[in-house]
Amino acid sequence: MKTIISQRWIIFSIVASSYFLSFFHRTAPAALSQELITAFKASSISLGVLGGVYYYLYLALQLPTGVMVDAFGPRKILIISGVAAGIGSILFGFAPTFLFALAGRALVGLGVSVVFISLLKLNSHWFSAKEFASMTGLTVLLGNLGAVSSAKPLAFIITIIPWRYVFISLGAFSIFLSLMTFLFVQNHPFSHFKSSKQPLEHTKRNSNYWYLNLLQTVKNPRIWPGFVLIFGSGGSFLTFAGLWGVPYLIDKLNCSNTVAVNHTTLMLLGMAVGSLLIGLYSDKTRKRKHPAIATQALFLCCWGILIFSSPPLSLSYPLLFFAGFFGSGFTLSWTSAKDNAPHHLSGTAMSLVNCGAFLG
């Protein structure tokens, strides 16, 4: 038992590190905008395409990822995707032209798109149902820390080290994590017992009927409320914090770009803290619906204050933090999807819900 407990944290640490990198790559172009414009003589439209190609591939691969994770297990998929993301990051670092940079960025998006659902699937195997929401919250916390680290910390690092070296190093680290996945990650703890063949046969059997599994998931009415929640709440949060928040706050609060960035950084930190605490509360009370409704009502209140008033900085800073904190209630969508789907289809269910955030 002690071996299993220690092994599950080793597995979580390895794959969560990949997830941290996926968030870093997601928002890094914002901090590198001037360097990228100079290096590739890129227009604002080209820069938008370079940043957006990550999201397009990420969205397109969510449902296939869920199906593959349920059919074949996350381990093999994570090994391949880690190498792909690593090669993409190295290509991005060495890119002599914009097209090479775009190809590298696309390969990164292709590689990291499978990490989140794979990690949730591993969590569902290695941690009990009473721990799943907490582990999801911890996962989202680490992801948001990755996003925060790609803002001001990255902007500082590239004043010391050329940005190309940063991404070449990150690519090498991604390949190293892929090697660690090969050596230490197992799909489930059943290999420690004699009954290990049963889950493997069950997975193999379902891999031959992936389309029926997907159809069964789509027809499950208990999955779609989580999709709607994450579509509206998650989509609006990601759009504001990751794209439109800074220019909106500059106009709304009549502040500098630095002050606006500080606000969105606080929003991301609020999301990180809130996702963990709300997950812990949900697991302790065994409730998903009530915490989700309460946090989203408070999230809406924060939006109302921001939209219909012009709060001073003494209020706007805590307001954006709590908007992120309460907005994190949408993370219970993944837990709800896992709770309401057969265990062997949990990856497909969570990937279907996850599509809502990116569509939003």
mmCIF file of N, CA, C and O in Angstrom, residues 73 95 142 145 199 204 234 286 291 304 312:
data_model
loop_
_atom_site.group_PDB
_atom_site.id
_atom_site.type_symbol
_atom_site.label_atom_id
_atom_site.label_comp_id
_atom_site.label_asym_id
_atom_site.label_seq_id
_atom_site.Cartn_x
_atom_site.Cartn_y
_atom_site.Cartn_z
ATOM 1 N N GLY A 73 -5.249 3.699 -22.739
ATOM 2 C CA GLY A 73 -4.564 4.159 -21.542
ATOM 3 C C GLY A 73 -3.725 5.388 -21.845
ATOM 4 O O GLY A 73 -3.271 5.581 -22.972
ATOM 5 N N ALA A 95 13.683 28.289 -35.193
ATOM 6 C CA ALA A 95 12.979 28.692 -36.416
ATOM 7 C C ALA A 95 13.640 29.885 -37.116
ATOM 8 O O ALA A 95 13.765 30.962 -36.523
ATOM 9 N N LEU A 142 -1.672 24.089 -10.610
ATOM 10 C CA LEU A 142 -0.352 23.992 -11.228
ATOM 11 C C LEU A 142 -0.367 24.537 -12.648
ATOM 12 O O LEU A 142 0.591 25.192 -13.086
ATOM 13 N N LEU A 145 -0.331 28.295 -12.478
ATOM 14 C CA LEU A 145 1.011 28.760 -12.127
ATOM 15 C C LEU A 145 1.917 28.745 -13.360
ATOM 16 O O LEU A 145 2.795 29.604 -13.508
ATOM 17 N N PRO A 199 -8.835 -5.339 -15.934
ATOM 18 C CA PRO A 199 -9.002 -4.013 -16.485
ATOM 19 C C PRO A 199 -8.411 -3.877 -17.873
ATOM 20 O O PRO A 199 -8.949 -3.176 -18.719
ATOM 21 N N LYS A 204 -9.192 -3.199 -23.680
ATOM 22 C CA LYS A 204 -8.987 -3.678 -25.042
ATOM 23 C C LYS A 204 -10.308 -3.928 -25.745
ATOM 24 O O LYS A 204 -10.499 -3.600 -26.909
ATOM 25 N N GLY A 234 -16.213 28.980 -17.990
ATOM 26 C CA GLY A 234 -14.818 28.744 -18.359
ATOM 27 C C GLY A 234 -14.417 29.508 -19.610
ATOM 28 O O GLY A 234 -13.325 30.075 -19.680
ATOM 29 N N ARG A 286 -18.836 15.980 -0.465
ATOM 30 C CA ARG A 286 -19.384 15.101 -1.500
ATOM 31 C C ARG A 286 -20.472 15.802 -2.301
ATOM 32 O O ARG A 286 -21.427 15.166 -2.767
ATOM 33 N N PRO A 291 -21.880 23.752 -4.665
ATOM 34 C CA PRO A 291 -20.722 24.640 -4.761
ATOM 35 C C PRO A 291 -20.588 25.292 -6.133
ATOM 36 O O PRO A 291 -20.198 26.458 -6.232
ATOM 37 N N GLY A 304 -20.668 41.896 -12.664
ATOM 38 C CA GLY A 304 -21.596 43.026 -12.606
ATOM 39 C C GLY A 304 -20.939 44.283 -12.056
ATOM 40 O O GLY A 304 -21.125 45.388 -12.589
ATOM 41 N N PRO A 312 -12.232 51.885 -8.078
ATOM 42 C CA PRO A 312 -10.847 52.351 -7.895
ATOM 43 C C PRO A 312 -9.912 51.155 -7.768
ATOM 44 O O PRO A 312 -10.352 50.020 -7.537
#
